[in-house]
Coordinates of C-alpha atoms in Angstrom, one line a residue:
M14 CA 0.0 0.0 0.0
L15 CA 3.0 2.3 0.5
D16 CA 4.4 1.4 -2.9
F17 CA 4.4 4.3 -5.3
P18 CA 6.0 3.6 -8.7
R19 CA 7.6 6.5 -10.6
W20 CA 4.8 6.8 -13.1
K21 CA 2.2 7.1 -10.4
K22 CA 4.2 9.8 -8.6
L23 CA 4.7 11.8 -11.8
W24 CA 0.9 11.5 -12.5
L25 CA 0.0 12.7 -9.0
W26 CA 2.4 15.6 -9.1
G27 CA 1.3 16.6 -12.6
L28 CA -2.3 16.7 -11.5
V29 CA -1.6 18.7 -8.4
L30 CA 0.6 21.2 -10.2
F31 CA -2.0 21.7 -13.0
V32 CA -4.9 22.3 -10.7
S33 CA -2.8 24.5 -8.3
V34 CA -1.6 26.7 -11.2
A35 CA -5.2 27.1 -12.3
S36 CA -6.0 28.7 -9.0
L37 CA -3.4 31.5 -9.4
P38 CA -5.5 33.9 -11.5
T39 CA -8.2 33.8 -8.9
I40 CA -5.8 34.3 -6.0
V41 CA -4.2 37.3 -7.8
S42 CA -7.6 38.8 -8.6
L43 CA -8.9 38.4 -5.0
S44 CA -5.7 40.0 -3.7
G45 CA -6.2 43.0 -5.9
G46 CA -3.4 42.2 -8.4
Q47 CA -3.5 42.0 -12.2
W48 CA -3.1 38.7 -13.9
P49 CA -1.1 39.0 -17.2
A50 CA -3.5 39.2 -20.1
S51 CA -1.2 37.1 -22.3
L52 CA -1.6 34.1 -20.0
P53 CA -4.7 31.8 -19.7
S54 CA -6.9 33.1 -16.9
P55 CA -9.5 30.6 -15.7
K56 CA -11.1 32.3 -12.7
V57 CA -13.7 31.5 -10.1
N58 CA -16.8 33.7 -10.8
L59 CA -18.2 35.6 -7.9
G60 CA -21.9 35.5 -7.3
L61 CA -24.3 38.4 -7.0
D62 CA -23.9 38.6 -3.2
L63 CA -20.1 38.8 -3.5
A64 CA -19.5 40.7 -6.8
G65 CA -22.6 43.0 -6.7
G66 CA -25.0 43.4 -9.6
S67 CA -28.6 43.5 -10.5
Q68 CA -31.6 41.4 -9.5
I69 CA -35.1 41.7 -11.1
L70 CA -38.3 39.8 -10.5
L71 CA -40.4 39.1 -13.6
E72 CA -44.1 38.1 -13.6
A73 CA -46.0 36.6 -16.5
D74 CA -49.7 37.3 -17.4
P75 CA -51.3 33.8 -17.4
H76 CA -54.3 35.2 -19.4
Q77 CA -52.0 35.7 -22.3
I78 CA -51.7 31.9 -22.6
V79 CA -55.4 31.7 -23.1
T80 CA -55.3 34.4 -25.8
Q81 CA -52.5 32.6 -27.6
K82 CA -54.3 29.2 -27.5
L83 CA -57.5 30.7 -28.8
E84 CA -55.6 32.4 -31.7
T85 CA -53.7 29.3 -32.6
M86 CA -56.9 27.2 -32.4
E87 CA -58.8 29.6 -34.5
E88 CA -56.3 29.4 -37.3
S89 CA -56.2 25.6 -37.0
V90 CA -60.0 25.3 -37.1
R91 CA -60.2 27.6 -40.2
T92 CA -57.5 25.5 -42.0
K93 CA -59.0 22.2 -41.0
L94 CA -62.5 22.9 -42.1
R95 CA -61.5 24.8 -45.2
Q96 CA -59.3 21.9 -46.4
A97 CA -62.1 19.3 -45.8
S98 CA -63.8 17.9 -48.9
P99 CA -66.3 19.3 -49.3
A100 CA -65.3 22.3 -47.1
V101 CA -67.3 23.1 -44.0
R102 CA -68.3 26.7 -44.2
I103 CA -68.3 28.6 -40.9
G104 CA -68.8 32.2 -39.8
D105 CA -69.5 34.5 -36.8
I106 CA -66.3 33.5 -35.1
S107 CA -65.8 34.9 -31.6
T108 CA -63.1 34.6 -28.9
K109 CA -65.1 36.3 -26.1
D110 CA -65.1 34.9 -22.6
D111 CA -62.0 32.8 -23.2
K112 CA -63.8 30.6 -25.6
L113 CA -63.7 30.0 -29.3
S114 CA -67.1 29.8 -30.9
F115 CA -68.3 29.8 -34.5
M116 CA -71.4 29.1 -36.5
V117 CA -71.6 26.2 -39.0
S118 CA -73.4 27.3 -42.0
S119 CA -75.5 24.1 -42.4
P120 CA -76.9 22.1 -39.5
A121 CA -76.1 19.0 -41.5
D122 CA -72.4 19.8 -41.3
V123 CA -72.3 20.0 -37.5
D124 CA -71.5 16.3 -36.9
R125 CA -68.9 16.3 -39.7
A126 CA -67.2 19.4 -38.2
R127 CA -67.1 17.8 -34.8
E128 CA -65.4 14.7 -36.3
L129 CA -62.9 16.9 -38.1
L130 CA -62.0 18.9 -35.0
T131 CA -61.7 15.9 -32.6
P132 CA -57.9 15.4 -33.4
L133 CA -57.3 19.1 -32.6
I134 CA -58.9 19.0 -29.1
N135 CA -57.3 15.8 -27.8
G136 CA -54.1 16.3 -25.7
A137 CA -51.4 13.9 -24.9
G138 CA -52.4 10.6 -23.2
L139 CA -55.9 10.5 -21.8
T140 CA -56.2 14.2 -21.2
R141 CA -58.1 16.6 -23.4
D142 CA -56.8 20.1 -24.2
W143 CA -60.2 21.4 -25.2
T144 CA -63.8 20.7 -24.5
L145 CA -66.2 20.8 -27.5
S146 CA -69.9 21.6 -27.1
V147 CA -72.7 22.4 -29.6
V148 CA -75.3 25.1 -28.7
D149 CA -78.3 26.4 -30.6
E150 CA -77.9 23.4 -33.0
T151 CA -75.2 25.1 -35.3
R152 CA -72.8 27.0 -32.9
I153 CA -69.7 25.0 -31.9
V154 CA -67.9 26.2 -28.7
L155 CA -64.3 25.2 -27.9
T156 CA -63.0 25.9 -24.4
P157 CA -59.4 25.2 -23.2
T158 CA -59.3 22.9 -20.2
P159 CA -57.6 24.2 -17.0
E160 CA -55.0 21.3 -17.3
S161 CA -54.0 22.5 -20.8
L162 CA -53.7 26.1 -19.6
A163 CA -51.5 25.1 -16.7
K164 CA -49.3 23.0 -18.9
G165 CA -49.1 25.8 -21.5
L166 CA -48.0 28.3 -18.8
D167 CA -45.4 25.9 -17.4
Q168 CA -43.9 25.3 -20.9
A169 CA -44.0 29.1 -21.6
M170 CA -42.1 29.8 -18.3
D171 CA -39.5 27.2 -19.1
S172 CA -39.0 28.6 -22.6
A173 CA -38.8 32.2 -21.2
K174 CA -36.1 31.1 -18.7
D175 CA -34.0 29.7 -21.6
V176 CA -34.5 32.9 -23.7
I177 CA -33.5 35.1 -20.7
D178 CA -30.4 33.0 -20.2
R179 CA -29.4 33.4 -23.8
R180 CA -29.9 37.2 -23.8
I181 CA -27.9 37.7 -20.6
N182 CA -25.1 35.6 -21.8
A183 CA -25.1 37.5 -25.1
I184 CA -24.1 40.7 -23.2
G185 CA -21.2 39.0 -21.5
T186 CA -22.6 38.4 -18.0
L187 CA -20.9 35.5 -16.4
E188 CA -22.9 32.9 -14.5
P189 CA -26.3 34.6 -14.2
T190 CA -28.7 33.0 -11.8
I191 CA -32.2 32.5 -13.3
I192 CA -34.7 30.8 -11.1
R193 CA -38.4 30.0 -11.6
Q194 CA -40.5 31.1 -8.6
D195 CA -44.1 30.0 -8.2
T196 CA -45.9 29.2 -11.4
D197 CA -45.6 32.5 -13.2
R198 CA -42.5 34.3 -11.9
I199 CA -38.8 34.3 -12.7
V200 CA -35.9 35.7 -10.6
V201 CA -32.9 37.0 -12.5
Q202 CA -29.6 37.7 -10.8
A203 CA -26.8 39.2 -13.0
P204 CA -23.5 39.5 -11.1
G205 CA -21.5 42.6 -12.3
Q206 CA -24.4 44.3 -14.0
Q207 CA -24.9 47.5 -12.1
N208 CA -27.5 49.0 -14.4
P209 CA -30.8 47.2 -13.7
E210 CA -32.6 49.5 -16.2
A211 CA -30.5 48.2 -19.1
L212 CA -30.9 44.7 -17.9
K213 CA -34.7 45.2 -17.6
K214 CA -34.9 46.7 -21.1
L215 CA -33.1 43.8 -22.6
I216 CA -34.8 40.8 -21.0
G217 CA -38.2 42.5 -20.6
Q218 CA -38.6 42.9 -24.3
T219 CA -40.8 40.2 -25.7
A220 CA -39.2 40.5 -29.2
K221 CA -42.2 38.9 -30.9
L222 CA -41.7 39.8 -34.5
E223 CA -44.5 39.4 -37.0
F224 CA -45.1 40.3 -40.7
K225 CA -48.8 40.9 -41.5
L226 CA -50.6 42.3 -44.5
V227 CA -52.1 45.7 -44.2
D228 CA -55.9 45.7 -44.6
M229 CA -56.4 48.2 -47.4
N230 CA -60.2 48.0 -47.1
A231 CA -60.2 49.6 -43.7
L232 CA -61.7 53.1 -43.6
P233 CA -59.4 55.7 -42.1
S234 CA -62.2 57.0 -40.0
D235 CA -62.8 53.5 -38.6
V236 CA -59.1 52.9 -37.9
A237 CA -58.9 56.3 -36.1
A238 CA -61.9 55.2 -34.0
G239 CA -60.3 51.8 -33.3
K240 CA -62.9 49.9 -35.2
A241 CA -61.4 46.9 -37.0
P242 CA -63.0 45.3 -40.1
P243 CA -63.9 41.6 -39.7
G244 CA -60.7 39.5 -39.8
S245 CA -58.4 42.4 -39.0
E246 CA -57.1 44.2 -35.9
I247 CA -56.0 47.8 -35.2
L248 CA -52.3 48.2 -34.1
P249 CA -50.5 51.4 -33.0
Y250 CA -47.3 52.6 -34.6
A251 CA -44.2 52.3 -32.4
S252 CA -43.0 55.5 -30.7
S253 CA -39.8 55.4 -32.8
S254 CA -41.8 55.4 -36.0
R255 CA -42.5 58.6 -38.0
F256 CA -46.2 57.7 -37.7
A257 CA -46.1 57.5 -33.9
G258 CA -49.4 58.3 -32.4
Q259 CA -51.3 56.8 -35.4
S260 CA -52.7 53.3 -35.9
I261 CA -53.1 50.9 -38.8
A262 CA -55.4 48.0 -39.6
V263 CA -53.6 44.6 -40.4
R264 CA -54.9 41.2 -41.2
R265 CA -55.1 39.2 -37.9
L266 CA -54.2 35.8 -39.4
G267 CA -52.1 34.5 -42.3
G268 CA -48.9 36.5 -41.7
I269 CA -45.4 35.3 -40.8
K270 CA -44.0 35.0 -37.3
G271 CA -40.3 35.4 -36.4
D272 CA -40.0 31.8 -35.2
N273 CA -38.0 30.9 -38.2
L274 CA -35.2 33.5 -37.7
T275 CA -31.7 32.0 -37.7
N276 CA -29.8 35.3 -37.3
A277 CA -30.2 39.0 -36.5
Q278 CA -27.4 41.5 -36.7
Q279 CA -27.2 45.3 -36.3
G280 CA -26.3 47.1 -39.5
F281 CA -26.8 50.2 -41.5
D282 CA -29.1 51.0 -44.4
Q283 CA -27.1 51.4 -47.5
Q284 CA -29.1 54.4 -48.7
T285 CA -29.9 56.4 -45.6
N286 CA -27.1 55.1 -43.4
E287 CA -29.6 54.7 -40.5
P288 CA -29.1 51.8 -38.0
V289 CA -31.2 48.8 -39.0
V290 CA -31.4 45.1 -38.0
N291 CA -30.6 42.6 -40.7
I292 CA -32.5 39.3 -40.3
T293 CA -32.1 35.9 -41.9
F294 CA -34.8 33.2 -42.1
D295 CA -34.2 29.4 -42.2
Q296 CA -35.4 27.6 -45.3
Q297 CA -39.0 27.2 -44.1
G298 CA -39.2 30.8 -43.1
A299 CA -37.6 31.9 -46.4
D300 CA -40.2 29.9 -48.3
K301 CA -43.0 31.5 -46.4
F302 CA -41.6 35.0 -46.8
A303 CA -41.1 34.5 -50.5
R304 CA -44.6 33.2 -50.9
L305 CA -46.1 36.0 -49.0
T306 CA -44.3 38.7 -50.9
T307 CA -44.9 37.0 -54.3
E308 CA -48.6 36.7 -53.8
N309 CA -48.9 40.3 -52.6
V310 CA -46.7 42.5 -54.8
N311 CA -47.6 46.2 -54.7
K312 CA -49.4 45.7 -51.4
P313 CA -48.1 47.0 -48.0
F314 CA -47.2 44.7 -45.2
A315 CA -46.6 45.7 -41.6
I316 CA -43.4 44.8 -39.6
I317 CA -44.7 44.4 -36.1
L318 CA -42.6 44.1 -32.9
D319 CA -44.4 43.3 -29.7
G320 CA -47.7 44.4 -31.0
K321 CA -46.5 47.8 -32.4
V322 CA -45.9 48.6 -36.0
L323 CA -42.3 49.6 -36.8
S324 CA -43.0 50.3 -40.5
A325 CA -45.4 49.3 -43.3
P326 CA -43.4 49.3 -46.5
N327 CA -44.8 48.4 -49.9
I328 CA -43.9 45.0 -51.5
N329 CA -42.3 46.2 -54.7
E330 CA -41.1 42.7 -55.8
P331 CA -40.9 39.2 -54.4
I332 CA -38.3 38.9 -51.6
R333 CA -36.4 35.6 -52.0
G334 CA -33.3 34.3 -50.3
G335 CA -34.6 34.6 -46.7
Q336 CA -33.0 37.9 -45.9
A337 CA -34.8 41.1 -44.8
Q338 CA -34.1 44.4 -43.1
I339 CA -36.0 45.9 -40.2
A340 CA -35.9 49.7 -40.0
G341 CA -37.8 51.8 -37.4
G342 CA -35.9 54.8 -36.3
F343 CA -33.3 52.8 -34.3
T344 CA -30.2 54.1 -32.7
V345 CA -27.1 51.9 -32.8
D346 CA -27.7 50.7 -29.2
S347 CA -31.4 50.0 -29.7
A348 CA -30.8 48.2 -33.0
N349 CA -28.1 46.1 -31.3
E350 CA -30.4 45.3 -28.3
L351 CA -33.2 44.3 -30.7
A352 CA -30.7 42.1 -32.6
I353 CA -29.7 40.3 -29.4
A354 CA -33.3 39.9 -28.4
L355 CA -34.3 38.4 -31.8
R356 CA -31.2 36.1 -31.9
S357 CA -32.2 34.8 -28.5
G358 CA -35.7 34.1 -29.6
A359 CA -39.0 35.7 -28.6
L360 CA -40.4 35.4 -25.1
P361 CA -43.4 33.1 -25.3
V362 CA -45.2 35.3 -22.9
D363 CA -44.9 38.9 -21.8
L364 CA -43.0 39.4 -18.5
K365 CA -43.6 42.4 -16.3
V366 CA -40.9 43.6 -13.9
I367 CA -42.5 43.8 -10.5
E368 CA -39.3 44.2 -8.4
Q369 CA -35.7 45.3 -9.1
R370 CA -32.7 46.0 -6.9
T371 CA -29.0 46.6 -7.2
V372 CA -26.6 44.9 -4.9
N373 CA -23.6 47.1 -4.0
P374 CA -20.3 45.4 -4.7
E375 CA -18.9 46.9 -1.5
L376 CA -21.1 44.5 0.5
G377 CA -19.5 41.6 -1.3
K378 CA -16.0 43.0 -0.7
D379 CA -16.8 43.0 3.1
S380 CA -18.0 39.4 2.9
I381 CA -14.9 38.4 0.9
R382 CA -12.6 40.2 3.4
S383 CA -14.4 38.5 6.4
G384 CA -14.2 35.1 4.7
L385 CA -10.5 35.5 3.9
I386 CA -9.8 36.5 7.5
A387 CA -11.8 33.5 8.8
L388 CA -10.0 31.3 6.3
G389 CA -6.6 32.6 7.2
V390 CA -7.0 32.5 11.0
G391 CA -8.7 29.0 10.9
T392 CA -6.0 27.6 8.6
G393 CA -3.2 29.1 10.7
L394 CA -4.6 27.6 13.9
I395 CA -5.1 24.2 12.2
L396 CA -1.5 24.2 10.8
L397 CA -0.1 25.0 14.2
F398 CA -2.3 22.4 16.0
M399 CA -1.3 19.6 13.5
L400 CA 2.4 20.5 13.7
V401 CA 2.5 20.5 17.5
T402 CA 0.4 17.4 17.9
Y403 CA 1.9 15.1 15.2
G404 CA 5.3 16.4 14.4
R405 CA 6.5 15.3 11.0
F406 CA 3.2 13.7 10.2
G407 CA 1.5 17.0 11.1
F408 CA 3.9 18.8 8.7
Y409 CA 2.7 16.5 5.9
A410 CA -0.9 17.1 6.9
D411 CA -0.3 20.9 6.8
G412 CA 1.2 20.6 3.3
A413 CA -1.9 18.7 2.2
L414 CA -4.1 21.3 3.7
V415 CA -2.4 24.1 1.7
L416 CA -2.6 22.0 -1.5
N417 CA -6.3 21.4 -0.7
V418 CA -7.0 25.2 -0.7
L419 CA -5.3 25.6 -4.0
M420 CA -7.0 22.6 -5.6
I421 CA -10.5 23.8 -4.6
L422 CA -9.9 27.1 -6.2
G423 CA -8.2 25.5 -9.2
V424 CA -11.0 23.0 -9.8
M425 CA -13.6 25.7 -9.5
A426 CA -11.7 27.9 -11.9
V427 CA -11.4 25.1 -14.5
L428 CA -15.1 24.3 -14.2
N429 CA -15.9 28.1 -14.4
A430 CA -17.9 27.7 -11.2
T431 CA -19.4 30.6 -9.2
L432 CA -18.6 31.3 -5.6
T433 CA -21.5 32.8 -3.6
L434 CA -21.6 33.8 0.0
P435 CA -23.0 30.4 1.1
G436 CA -20.3 28.8 -1.1
L437 CA -17.7 30.9 0.8
A438 CA -19.0 29.5 4.0
G439 CA -18.8 26.0 2.6
F440 CA -15.2 26.7 1.5
V441 CA -14.2 27.6 5.1
L442 CA -16.1 24.7 6.5
T443 CA -14.4 22.3 4.1
I444 CA -11.0 23.5 5.1
G445 CA -11.9 23.0 8.7
A446 CA -12.9 19.5 8.1
A447 CA -10.1 18.7 5.7
V448 CA -7.7 17.7 8.5
D449 CA -10.1 15.2 10.0
A450 CA -8.8 12.5 7.6
N451 CA -5.2 13.1 8.7
V452 CA -6.2 13.1 12.4
L453 CA -7.9 9.7 11.8
I454 CA -4.8 8.3 10.0
N455 CA -2.3 9.6 12.6
E456 CA -4.3 8.3 15.5
R457 CA -4.6 4.9 13.9
I458 CA -0.8 4.8 13.3
R459 CA -0.3 5.7 17.0
E460 CA -2.6 2.9 18.0
E461 CA -0.8 0.4 15.8
R462 CA 2.5 1.5 17.4
R463 CA 1.1 1.0 20.8
R464 CA 0.1 -2.5 19.9
G465 CA 3.8 -3.2 19.1
R466 CA 3.8 -3.2 15.3
R467 CA 6.9 -2.1 13.6
V468 CA 7.1 1.4 12.0
L469 CA 6.4 0.3 8.4
Q470 CA 3.6 -2.0 9.4
A471 CA 2.0 0.6 11.7
V472 CA 2.0 3.2 9.0
E473 CA 0.7 0.8 6.3
T474 CA -2.0 -0.5 8.6
G475 CA -2.9 3.0 9.8
Y476 CA -3.5 4.3 6.3
K477 CA -5.3 1.1 5.2
E478 CA -7.7 1.0 8.1
A479 CA -8.3 4.7 8.4
S480 CA -8.9 5.1 4.6
R481 CA -12.0 2.9 4.8
A482 CA -13.6 5.0 7.4
I483 CA -12.6 8.2 5.6
Y484 CA -14.1 7.1 2.3
D485 CA -17.3 5.9 3.9
A486 CA -17.8 9.1 5.8
N487 CA -17.1 11.3 2.8
I488 CA -19.3 9.4 0.4
T489 CA -22.3 10.3 2.6
N490 CA -21.2 13.9 2.4
V491 CA -21.0 13.8 -1.4
I492 CA -24.4 12.1 -1.6
A493 CA -25.9 14.9 0.6
A494 CA -24.2 17.6 -1.5
T495 CA -25.4 16.0 -4.7
L496 CA -29.0 16.0 -3.5
L497 CA -28.6 19.7 -2.5
F498 CA -27.4 20.5 -6.0
L499 CA -30.1 18.6 -7.7
F500 CA -33.0 19.9 -5.7
G501 CA -31.6 23.3 -4.5
Q502 CA -31.6 26.6 -6.3
G503 CA -29.3 29.6 -6.5
P504 CA -26.9 29.9 -3.5
V505 CA -27.8 26.5 -2.2
K506 CA -26.4 25.0 -5.5
G507 CA -23.3 27.1 -5.0
F508 CA -22.8 25.7 -1.5
A509 CA -23.3 22.2 -2.8
V510 CA -20.7 22.6 -5.6
V511 CA -18.1 23.9 -3.2
L512 CA -18.8 21.1 -0.7
V513 CA -18.5 18.4 -3.3
I514 CA -15.2 19.8 -4.7
G515 CA -13.9 20.3 -1.2
V516 CA -14.7 16.8 -0.1
I517 CA -13.0 15.2 -3.1
T518 CA -9.9 17.3 -3.0
S519 CA -9.5 17.0 0.8
V520 CA -9.7 13.2 0.7
F521 CA -7.3 13.2 -2.3
T522 CA -4.7 15.4 -0.6
A523 CA -5.1 14.0 2.9
V524 CA -5.0 10.3 2.0
T525 CA -3.2 9.9 -1.3
I526 CA -0.7 12.8 -1.3
T527 CA 0.3 12.5 2.3
R528 CA 0.7 8.7 1.9
M529 CA 3.0 9.4 -1.1
W530 CA 5.1 11.8 1.0
V531 CA 5.3 9.4 4.0
A532 CA 6.2 6.4 1.9
G533 CA 9.0 8.4 0.3
W534 CA 10.4 9.4 3.7
L535 CA 10.2 5.9 5.0
R536 CA 12.0 4.4 2.1
R537 CA 14.8 7.0 2.2
H538 CA 15.4 6.9 6.0
R539 CA 13.9 3.6 7.2
P540 CA 13.4 4.9 10.8
S541 CA 13.1 2.4 13.7
E542 CA 11.0 4.9 15.6
I543 CA 8.6 7.7 14.7
H544 CA 7.3 10.5 16.8
I545 CA 3.6 10.8 16.3

């Protein structure tokens, strides 16, 4: 057990050296120094509570899910019944009271319409997404079930969380914390972002991009009065548009949504040199866009962002190739923000900011300073205790403890992990518990010597017997920390990560590294007595 071949020693020293060197950029940064830019610089990220930053609480409007489901179902119903052979003619469509209702032109077609719509109302498994009823002999009413609405909201919040994550990462924020809270809220913590307004503007933008045909039959007087013709809706121009304050009538269905975007970049218009956003569709979106513009040459279509019309240019010729340009009185910054939002995807539901706050980085500096003091004092006392109590073997334990500190920082830096305030507490706790393994080993060696075993046998048996207890005890710690990571959120996860890394490195340094040192000393000096 005390045999260490050369290859094994080289491998262990290489691993220790690599991880320890990886900790240096973090140590230099925490001590206020400047790590050379020409060298690799893996660093431990500091969480919001240590680095300062912004936190905002977002809340969704659950009723919007109902509106979206009704709109989607209306389009599906129209398509399904129109494509039937012979087609089922319907009219008087309404979405009032969170229900979709429509009249079937002929009472003889009611049963056929019900049969055609059955695949649309069935959900996954045994549940139904919609209930269908017939009133007044010819009116069909579709109502979304509470289960389908709850499921829709849950999926929308998961998608919104992913979109927010992409948007924050796009502006260079490291390790943002994005947590779902309740059924309709999301907490966003962005370390290092001291401007919550800019953060709110970026992630609060729905970025729902649509292209819809302008209803040329709408009377200007009706549009001004907010009265939409059947099949159309009245939308206001955006505040950045030169038509700000006015409204326009657009076809409610049949347009193109921005779901098929593959890229969006800020650029400049070649003629006016104004900032614009250049967008690119995937093949499916490009085909839709080409078909829309081909079938509607010389007609205006509205470019709509989050329910407001940016512009309504005329289609002079079919637009093929899947590339288009969005203009709307942008500045370079606003065009860039819109490009980021479009690249990240549209939020599936509007999110309203209900709370925002900024964490002062000075508070984090105080916590780091206090943590480092606790770490320094605790480590110093432990080093002294081990040295006085166990002599040479205490010296080896002290060396392992120092390596353990470097390895925890190094592993966290390589993994790009985030250190939060609870994580800092876990770090200090791990250091305090790191020498437990060496205490067990040394006490076991003492016991073996008292039993009369020779030095080599006592050391070998001490490591062998104590290692079992050490592994068993720390496996339970790793299991507990893993469960904390899987089921915890935010700072709890940070604590769990530090605990797992600390347990693994402490066992490695206390058992394997010290054993290698002790074995080397025993082979070189072959002592007949040890002081432990």
